[in-house]
mmCIF file of C-alpha atoms in Angstrom:
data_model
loop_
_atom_site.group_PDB
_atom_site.id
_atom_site.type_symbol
_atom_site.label_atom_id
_atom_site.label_comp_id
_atom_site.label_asym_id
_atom_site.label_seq_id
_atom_site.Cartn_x
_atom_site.Cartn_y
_atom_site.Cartn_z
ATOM 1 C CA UNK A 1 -43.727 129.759 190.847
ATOM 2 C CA UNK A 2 -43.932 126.049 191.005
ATOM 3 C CA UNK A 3 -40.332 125.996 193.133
ATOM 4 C CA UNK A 4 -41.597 128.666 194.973
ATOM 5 C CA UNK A 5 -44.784 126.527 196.258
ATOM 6 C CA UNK A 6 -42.298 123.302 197.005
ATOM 7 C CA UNK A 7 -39.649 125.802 198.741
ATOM 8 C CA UNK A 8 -42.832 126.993 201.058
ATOM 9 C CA UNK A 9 -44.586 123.467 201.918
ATOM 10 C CA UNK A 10 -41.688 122.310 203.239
ATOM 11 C CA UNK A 11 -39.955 125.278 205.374
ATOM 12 C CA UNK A 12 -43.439 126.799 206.329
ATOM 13 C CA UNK A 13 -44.421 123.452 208.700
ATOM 14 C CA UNK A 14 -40.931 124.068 210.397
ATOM 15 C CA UNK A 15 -40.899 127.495 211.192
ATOM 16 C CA UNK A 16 -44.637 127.737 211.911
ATOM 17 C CA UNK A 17 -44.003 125.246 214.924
ATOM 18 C CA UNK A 18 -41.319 126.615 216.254
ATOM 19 C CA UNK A 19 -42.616 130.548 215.820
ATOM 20 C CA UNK A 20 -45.561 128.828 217.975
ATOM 21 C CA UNK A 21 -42.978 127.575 220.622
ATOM 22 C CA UNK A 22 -41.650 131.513 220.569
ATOM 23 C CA UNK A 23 -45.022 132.927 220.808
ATOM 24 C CA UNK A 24 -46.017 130.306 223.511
ATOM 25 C CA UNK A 25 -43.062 131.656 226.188
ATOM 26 C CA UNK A 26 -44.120 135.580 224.889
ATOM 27 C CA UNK A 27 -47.086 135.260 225.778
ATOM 28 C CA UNK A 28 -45.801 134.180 229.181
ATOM 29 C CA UNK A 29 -47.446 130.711 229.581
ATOM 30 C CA UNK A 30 -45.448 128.091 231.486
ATOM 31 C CA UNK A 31 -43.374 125.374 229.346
ATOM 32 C CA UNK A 32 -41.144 122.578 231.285
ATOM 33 C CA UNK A 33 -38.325 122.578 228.446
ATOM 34 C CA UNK A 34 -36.114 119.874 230.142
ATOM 35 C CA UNK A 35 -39.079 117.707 231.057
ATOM 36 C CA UNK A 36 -40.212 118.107 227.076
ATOM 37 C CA UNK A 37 -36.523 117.878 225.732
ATOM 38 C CA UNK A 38 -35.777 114.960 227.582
ATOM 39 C CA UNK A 39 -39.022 113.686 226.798
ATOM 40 C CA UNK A 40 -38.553 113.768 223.113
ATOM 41 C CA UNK A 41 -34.863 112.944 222.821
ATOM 42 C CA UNK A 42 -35.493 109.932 225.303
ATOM 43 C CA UNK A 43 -37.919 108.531 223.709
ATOM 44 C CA UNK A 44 -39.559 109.702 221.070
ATOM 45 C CA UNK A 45 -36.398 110.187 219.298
ATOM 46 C CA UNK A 46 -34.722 106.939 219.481
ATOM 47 C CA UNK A 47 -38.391 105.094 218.400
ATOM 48 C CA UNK A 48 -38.494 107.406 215.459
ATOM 49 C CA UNK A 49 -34.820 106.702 214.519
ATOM 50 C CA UNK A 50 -35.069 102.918 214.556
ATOM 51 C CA UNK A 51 -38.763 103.175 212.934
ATOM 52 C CA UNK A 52 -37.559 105.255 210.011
ATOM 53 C CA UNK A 53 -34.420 102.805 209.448
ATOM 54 C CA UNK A 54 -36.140 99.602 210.090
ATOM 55 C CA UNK A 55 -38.411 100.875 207.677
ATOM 56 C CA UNK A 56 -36.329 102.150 205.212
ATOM 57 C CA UNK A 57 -36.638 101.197 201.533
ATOM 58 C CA UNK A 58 -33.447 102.444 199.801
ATOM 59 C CA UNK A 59 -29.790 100.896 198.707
ATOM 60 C CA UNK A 60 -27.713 99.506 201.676
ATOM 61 C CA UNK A 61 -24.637 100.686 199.739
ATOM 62 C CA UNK A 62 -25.957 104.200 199.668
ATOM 63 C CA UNK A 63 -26.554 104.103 203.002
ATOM 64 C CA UNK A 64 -22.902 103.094 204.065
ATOM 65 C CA UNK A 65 -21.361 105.880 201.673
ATOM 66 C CA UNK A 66 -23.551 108.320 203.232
ATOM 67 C CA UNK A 67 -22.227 107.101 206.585
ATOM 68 C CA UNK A 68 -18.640 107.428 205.487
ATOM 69 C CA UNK A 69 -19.359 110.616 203.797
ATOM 70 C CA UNK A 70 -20.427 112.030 207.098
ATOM 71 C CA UNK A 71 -17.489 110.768 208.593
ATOM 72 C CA UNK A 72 -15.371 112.615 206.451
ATOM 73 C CA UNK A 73 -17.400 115.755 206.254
ATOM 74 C CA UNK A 74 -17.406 116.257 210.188
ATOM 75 C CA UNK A 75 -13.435 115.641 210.269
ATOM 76 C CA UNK A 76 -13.271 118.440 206.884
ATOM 77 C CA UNK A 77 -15.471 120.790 209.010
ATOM 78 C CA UNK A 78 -13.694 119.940 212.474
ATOM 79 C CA UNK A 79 -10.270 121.019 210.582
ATOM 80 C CA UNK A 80 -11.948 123.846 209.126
ATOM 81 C CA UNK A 81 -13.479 124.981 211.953
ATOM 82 C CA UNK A 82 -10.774 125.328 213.954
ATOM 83 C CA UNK A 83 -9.006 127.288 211.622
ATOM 84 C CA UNK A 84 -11.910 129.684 212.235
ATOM 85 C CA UNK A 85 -11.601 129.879 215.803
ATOM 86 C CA UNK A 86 -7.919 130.565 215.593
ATOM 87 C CA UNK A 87 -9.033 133.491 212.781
ATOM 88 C CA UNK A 88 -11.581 134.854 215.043
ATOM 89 C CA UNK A 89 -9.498 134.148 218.633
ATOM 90 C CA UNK A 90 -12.233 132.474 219.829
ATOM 91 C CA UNK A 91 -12.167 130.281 222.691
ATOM 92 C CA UNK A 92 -11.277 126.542 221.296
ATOM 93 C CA UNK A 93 -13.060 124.788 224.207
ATOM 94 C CA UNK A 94 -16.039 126.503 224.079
ATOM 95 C CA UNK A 95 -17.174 127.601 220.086
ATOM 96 C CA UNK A 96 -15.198 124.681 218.542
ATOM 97 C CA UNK A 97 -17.988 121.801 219.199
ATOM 98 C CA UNK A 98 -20.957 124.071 218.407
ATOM 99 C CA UNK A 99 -19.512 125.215 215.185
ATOM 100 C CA UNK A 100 -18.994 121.284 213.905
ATOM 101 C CA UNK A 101 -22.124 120.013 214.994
ATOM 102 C CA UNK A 102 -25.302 121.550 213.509
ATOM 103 C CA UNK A 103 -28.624 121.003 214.361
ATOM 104 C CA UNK A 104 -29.668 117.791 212.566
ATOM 105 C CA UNK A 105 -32.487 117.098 214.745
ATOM 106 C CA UNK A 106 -35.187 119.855 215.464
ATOM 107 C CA UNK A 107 -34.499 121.262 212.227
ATOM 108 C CA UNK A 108 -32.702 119.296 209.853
ATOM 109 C CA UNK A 109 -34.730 116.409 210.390
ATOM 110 C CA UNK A 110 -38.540 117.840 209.716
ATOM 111 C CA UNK A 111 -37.047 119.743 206.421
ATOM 112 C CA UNK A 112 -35.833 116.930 205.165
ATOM 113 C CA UNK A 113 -38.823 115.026 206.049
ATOM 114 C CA UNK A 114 -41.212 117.232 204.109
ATOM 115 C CA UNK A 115 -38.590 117.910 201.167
ATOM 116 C CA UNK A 116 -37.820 114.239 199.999
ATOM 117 C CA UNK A 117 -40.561 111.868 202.470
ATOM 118 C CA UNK A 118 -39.278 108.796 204.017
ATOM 119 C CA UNK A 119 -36.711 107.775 201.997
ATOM 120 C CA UNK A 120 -35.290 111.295 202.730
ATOM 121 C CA UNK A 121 -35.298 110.618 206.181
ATOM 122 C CA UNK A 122 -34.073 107.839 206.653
ATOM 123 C CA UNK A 123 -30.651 109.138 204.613
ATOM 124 C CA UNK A 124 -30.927 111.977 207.197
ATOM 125 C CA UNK A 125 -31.027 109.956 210.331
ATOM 126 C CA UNK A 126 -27.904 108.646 209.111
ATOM 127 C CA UNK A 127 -25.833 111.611 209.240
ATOM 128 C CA UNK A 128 -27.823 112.794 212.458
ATOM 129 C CA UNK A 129 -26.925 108.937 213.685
ATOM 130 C CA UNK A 130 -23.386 109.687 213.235
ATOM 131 C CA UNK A 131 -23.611 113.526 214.634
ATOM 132 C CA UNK A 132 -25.054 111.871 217.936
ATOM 133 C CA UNK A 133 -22.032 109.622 217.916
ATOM 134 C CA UNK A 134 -19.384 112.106 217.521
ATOM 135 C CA UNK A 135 -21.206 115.216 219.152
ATOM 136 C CA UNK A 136 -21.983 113.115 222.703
ATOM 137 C CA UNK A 137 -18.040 111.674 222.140
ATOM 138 C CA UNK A 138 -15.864 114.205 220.698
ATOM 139 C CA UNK A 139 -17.942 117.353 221.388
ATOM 140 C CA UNK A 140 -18.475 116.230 225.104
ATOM 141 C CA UNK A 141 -14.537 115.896 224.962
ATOM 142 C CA UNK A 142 -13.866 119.346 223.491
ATOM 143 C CA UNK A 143 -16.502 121.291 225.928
ATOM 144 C CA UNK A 144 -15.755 119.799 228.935
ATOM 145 C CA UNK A 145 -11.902 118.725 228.663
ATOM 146 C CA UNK A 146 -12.263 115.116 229.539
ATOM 147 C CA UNK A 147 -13.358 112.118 228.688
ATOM 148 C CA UNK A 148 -17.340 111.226 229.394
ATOM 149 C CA UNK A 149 -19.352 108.439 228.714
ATOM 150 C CA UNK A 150 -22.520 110.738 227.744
ATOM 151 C CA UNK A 151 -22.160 108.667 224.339
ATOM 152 C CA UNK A 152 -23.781 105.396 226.306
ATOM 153 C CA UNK A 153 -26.031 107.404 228.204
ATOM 154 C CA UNK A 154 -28.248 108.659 224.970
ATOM 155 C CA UNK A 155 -30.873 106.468 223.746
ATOM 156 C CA UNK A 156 -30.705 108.083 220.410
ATOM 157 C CA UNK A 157 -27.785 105.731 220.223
ATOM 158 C CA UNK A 158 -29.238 102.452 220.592
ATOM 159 C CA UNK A 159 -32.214 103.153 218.227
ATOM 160 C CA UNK A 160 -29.719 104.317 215.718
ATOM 161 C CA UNK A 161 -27.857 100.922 215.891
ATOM 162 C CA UNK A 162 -30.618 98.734 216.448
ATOM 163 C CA UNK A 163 -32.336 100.481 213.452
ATOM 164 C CA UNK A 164 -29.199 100.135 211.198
ATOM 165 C CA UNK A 165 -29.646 96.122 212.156
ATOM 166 C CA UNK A 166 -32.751 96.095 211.352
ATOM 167 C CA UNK A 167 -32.335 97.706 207.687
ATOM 168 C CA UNK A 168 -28.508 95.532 207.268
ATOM 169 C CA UNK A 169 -30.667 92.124 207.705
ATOM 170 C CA UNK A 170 -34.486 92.846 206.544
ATOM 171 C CA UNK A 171 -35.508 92.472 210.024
ATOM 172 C CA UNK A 172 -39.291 93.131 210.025
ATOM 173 C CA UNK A 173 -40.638 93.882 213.250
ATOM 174 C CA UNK A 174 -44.072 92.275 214.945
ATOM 175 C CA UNK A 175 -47.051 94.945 213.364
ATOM 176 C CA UNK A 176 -48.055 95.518 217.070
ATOM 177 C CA UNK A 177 -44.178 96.801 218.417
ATOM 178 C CA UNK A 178 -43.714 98.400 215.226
ATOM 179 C CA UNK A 179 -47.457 100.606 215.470
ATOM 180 C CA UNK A 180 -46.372 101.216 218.929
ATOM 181 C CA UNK A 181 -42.962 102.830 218.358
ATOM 182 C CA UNK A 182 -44.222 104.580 215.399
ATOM 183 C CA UNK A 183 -47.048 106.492 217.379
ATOM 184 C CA UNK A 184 -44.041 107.782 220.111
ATOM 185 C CA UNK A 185 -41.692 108.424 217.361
ATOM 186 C CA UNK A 186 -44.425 111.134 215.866
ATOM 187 C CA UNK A 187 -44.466 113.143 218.685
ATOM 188 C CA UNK A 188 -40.756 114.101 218.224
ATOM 189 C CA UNK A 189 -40.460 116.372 215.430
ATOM 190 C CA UNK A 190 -43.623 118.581 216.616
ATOM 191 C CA UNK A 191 -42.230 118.499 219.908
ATOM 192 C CA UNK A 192 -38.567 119.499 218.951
ATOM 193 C CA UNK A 193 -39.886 122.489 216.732
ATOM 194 C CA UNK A 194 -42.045 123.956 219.441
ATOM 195 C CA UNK A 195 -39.044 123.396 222.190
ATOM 196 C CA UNK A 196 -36.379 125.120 219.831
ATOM 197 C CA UNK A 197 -38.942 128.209 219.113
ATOM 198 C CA UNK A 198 -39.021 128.104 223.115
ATOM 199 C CA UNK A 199 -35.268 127.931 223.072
ATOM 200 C CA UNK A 200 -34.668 130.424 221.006
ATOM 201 C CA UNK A 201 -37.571 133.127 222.841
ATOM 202 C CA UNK A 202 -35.474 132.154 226.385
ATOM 203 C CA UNK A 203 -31.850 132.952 224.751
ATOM 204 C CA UNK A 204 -30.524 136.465 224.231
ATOM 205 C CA UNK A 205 -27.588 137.193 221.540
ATOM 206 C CA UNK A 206 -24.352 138.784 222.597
ATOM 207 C CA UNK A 207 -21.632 139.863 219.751
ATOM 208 C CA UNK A 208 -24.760 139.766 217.213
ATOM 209 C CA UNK A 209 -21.437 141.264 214.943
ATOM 210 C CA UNK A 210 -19.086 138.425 215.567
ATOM 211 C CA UNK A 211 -21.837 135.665 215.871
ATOM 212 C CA UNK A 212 -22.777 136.421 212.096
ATOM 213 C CA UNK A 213 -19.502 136.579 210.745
ATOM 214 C CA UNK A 214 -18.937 132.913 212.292
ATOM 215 C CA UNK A 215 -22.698 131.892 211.959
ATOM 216 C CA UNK A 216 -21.878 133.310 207.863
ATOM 217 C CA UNK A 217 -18.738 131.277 207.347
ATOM 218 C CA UNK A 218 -20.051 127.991 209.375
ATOM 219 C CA UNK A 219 -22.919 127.870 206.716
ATOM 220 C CA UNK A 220 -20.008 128.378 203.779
ATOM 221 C CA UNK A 221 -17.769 125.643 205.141
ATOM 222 C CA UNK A 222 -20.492 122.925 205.985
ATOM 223 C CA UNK A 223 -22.176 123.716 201.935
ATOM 224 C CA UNK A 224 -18.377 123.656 200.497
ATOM 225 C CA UNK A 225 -17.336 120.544 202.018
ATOM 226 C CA UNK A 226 -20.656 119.042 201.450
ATOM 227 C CA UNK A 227 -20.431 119.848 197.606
ATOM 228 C CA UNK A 228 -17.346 118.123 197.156
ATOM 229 C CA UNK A 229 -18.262 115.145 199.088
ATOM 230 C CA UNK A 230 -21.421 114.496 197.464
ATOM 231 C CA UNK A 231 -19.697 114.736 193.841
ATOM 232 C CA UNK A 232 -16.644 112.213 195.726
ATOM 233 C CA UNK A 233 -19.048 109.772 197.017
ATOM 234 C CA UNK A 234 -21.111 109.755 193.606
ATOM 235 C CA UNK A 235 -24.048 110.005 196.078
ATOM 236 C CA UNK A 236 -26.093 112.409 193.721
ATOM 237 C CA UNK A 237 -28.390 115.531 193.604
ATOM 238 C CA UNK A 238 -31.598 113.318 195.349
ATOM 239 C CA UNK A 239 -32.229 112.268 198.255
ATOM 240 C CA UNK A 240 -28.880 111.477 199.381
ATOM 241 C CA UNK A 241 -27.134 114.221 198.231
ATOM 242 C CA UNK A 242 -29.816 116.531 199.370
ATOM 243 C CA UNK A 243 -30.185 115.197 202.816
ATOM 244 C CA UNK A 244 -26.140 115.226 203.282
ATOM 245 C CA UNK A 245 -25.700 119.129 202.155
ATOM 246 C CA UNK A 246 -29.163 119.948 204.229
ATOM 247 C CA UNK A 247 -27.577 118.150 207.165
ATOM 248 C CA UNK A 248 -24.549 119.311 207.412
ATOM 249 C CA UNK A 249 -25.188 122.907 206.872
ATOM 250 C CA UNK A 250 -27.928 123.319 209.535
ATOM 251 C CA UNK A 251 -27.369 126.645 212.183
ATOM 252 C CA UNK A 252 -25.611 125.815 215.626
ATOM 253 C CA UNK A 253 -27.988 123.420 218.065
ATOM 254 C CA UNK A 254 -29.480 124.365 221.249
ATOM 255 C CA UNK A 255 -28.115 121.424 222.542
ATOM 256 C CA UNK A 256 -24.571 123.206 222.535
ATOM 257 C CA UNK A 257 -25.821 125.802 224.596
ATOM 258 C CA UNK A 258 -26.775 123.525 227.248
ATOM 259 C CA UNK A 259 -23.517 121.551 227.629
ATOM 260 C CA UNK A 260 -21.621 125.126 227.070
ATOM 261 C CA UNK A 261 -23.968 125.792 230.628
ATOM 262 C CA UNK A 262 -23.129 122.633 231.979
ATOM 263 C CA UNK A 263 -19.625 123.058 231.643
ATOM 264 C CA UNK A 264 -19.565 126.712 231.961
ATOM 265 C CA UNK A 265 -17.878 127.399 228.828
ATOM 266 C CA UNK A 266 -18.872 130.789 227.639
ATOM 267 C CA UNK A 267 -22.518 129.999 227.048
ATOM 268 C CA UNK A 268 -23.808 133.602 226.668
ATOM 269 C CA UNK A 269 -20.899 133.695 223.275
ATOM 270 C CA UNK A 270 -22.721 130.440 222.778
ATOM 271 C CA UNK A 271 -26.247 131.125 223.183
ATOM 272 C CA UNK A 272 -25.341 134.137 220.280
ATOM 273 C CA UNK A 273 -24.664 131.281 218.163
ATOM 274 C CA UNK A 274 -27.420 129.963 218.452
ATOM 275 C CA UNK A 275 -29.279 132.606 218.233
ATOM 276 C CA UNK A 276 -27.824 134.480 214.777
ATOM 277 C CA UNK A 277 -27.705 130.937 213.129
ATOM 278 C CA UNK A 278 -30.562 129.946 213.408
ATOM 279 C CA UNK A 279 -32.418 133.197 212.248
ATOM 280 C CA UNK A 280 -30.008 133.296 209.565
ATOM 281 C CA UNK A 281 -30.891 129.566 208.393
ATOM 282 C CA UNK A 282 -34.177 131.369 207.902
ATOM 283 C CA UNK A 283 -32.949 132.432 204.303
ATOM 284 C CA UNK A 284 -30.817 129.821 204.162
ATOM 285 C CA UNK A 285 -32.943 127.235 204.002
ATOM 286 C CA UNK A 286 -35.191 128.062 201.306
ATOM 287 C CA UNK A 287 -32.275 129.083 198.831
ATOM 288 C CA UNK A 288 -30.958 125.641 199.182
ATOM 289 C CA UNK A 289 -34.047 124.186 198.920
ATOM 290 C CA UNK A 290 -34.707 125.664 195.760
ATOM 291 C CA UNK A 291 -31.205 124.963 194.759
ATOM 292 C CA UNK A 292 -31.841 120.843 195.206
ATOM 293 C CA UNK A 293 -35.750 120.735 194.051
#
């Protein structure tokens, strides 16, 4: 029973918000989702990355091996992943990218938040740091079939690195910047829940059957690798660990959909993705929750 009540205070915050997102477009009232998404990941976002880091009372060491375990988790599951796309003749250009890159900000971010506190997320804006890095780099790459300098265009970027500064050399920040940047980097995780429920109410699934096969075996691949690299990296069944395996097993993220538009790489196969993963993180979630805590 006790698990049970942990397992629900920390999914029921996350789905509540975004089911109010879903409800909000139902219900047919008007919601600017590029003015609030690039609201959010603009600024909110980057001032609740650097915040969280500057902040950020744990081991420098485990934060580097949680870097490099990233690293190598996203090249395991890039590898992987494309093995899946050549079982499932899927287009490489267009499903490769979303299947690597999970969504480590709306929802990876408040789970882990409300599962292990601060300390907790700061080890998860590591790995989203470095999902940023390769997702507006590599991803961009694999989508679009050229190189792009989206990578410098994201603030997310900056307030990752400035934060990791920050942490690296005890920097401690004047109380009035610091109260400032931590008031806009609260309204991005309330703000990213309610835009993916919106997301998700404006998307429609196509090849539900094929979507949950992949959706099935992207959750398997991200919670193998991460198993083995937590036990490699000696980074532990707390925090860390738990953050890392939460991370990189999250469902495909909206944002894939909207370069898959951009690009116009399949993103109706795309937008199923996102779809089917996400509703099946539903039950997802909690099991591994209960698994860690």
């Amino acid at each position: 029973m006790d698990i049970l009540v942990k397992v629900l205070g920390v999914v029921a915050p996350v789905f509540i918000l975004a089911g109010c997102g879903y409800v909000w477009v139902r219900m047919r009232l008007g919601y600017d989702l590029a003015f609030v998404s690039r609201l959010a990941m603009t600024l909110g976002m980057p001032c609740l990355i650097f915040t969280a880091l500057a902040r950020a009372e744990v081991d420098h060491a485990a934060m580097r091996d949680l870097a490099f375990a990233a690293l190598a988790g996203y090249a395991a599951i890039a590898v992987l992943s494309y093995g899946m796309c050549r079982l499932f003749r899927l287009d490489i250009r267009a499903m490769l990218s979303p299947i690597i890159f999970g969504n480590t900000g709306n929802i990876g971010l408040p789970v882990i938040l409300f599962a292990y506190g601060d300390t907790g997320l700061a080890y998860a804006l590591v790995v989203f740091a470095v999902m940023i890095i390769l997702n507006f780099s590599l991803g961009v790459w694999l989508v679009s079939g050229e190189g792009s300098r989206e990578m410098l265009r994201q603030p997310m970027v900056y307030g990752a690195i400035l934060g990791g500064f920050a942490l690296y050399f005890d920097y401690d920040p004047p109380d009035w910047a610091m109260n400032t940047l931590t008031l806009l980097g609260q309204i991005s995780i309330p703000l990213m829940l309610i835009t993916l429920g919106v997301a998700i109410a404006r998307l429609s699934a196509r090849d539900v059957g094929l979507a949950l096969g992949v959706s099935a075996l992207k959750l398997a691949v991200g919670a193998g690798v991460s198993v083995v690299l937590v036990l490699a990296f000696g980074l532990g069944w707390g925090a860390a660990g738990g953050a890392f395996l939460l991370q990189m097993t999250m469902p495909v993220a909206v944002s894939s959909y909207l370069l898959a538009a951009r690009y116009n790489t399949h993103p109706d196969a795309v937008a199923g993705l996102v779809v089917v993963s996400t509703l099946l993180s539903v039950p997802a979630i909690p099991v591994m929750l209960a698994f860690l805590l």
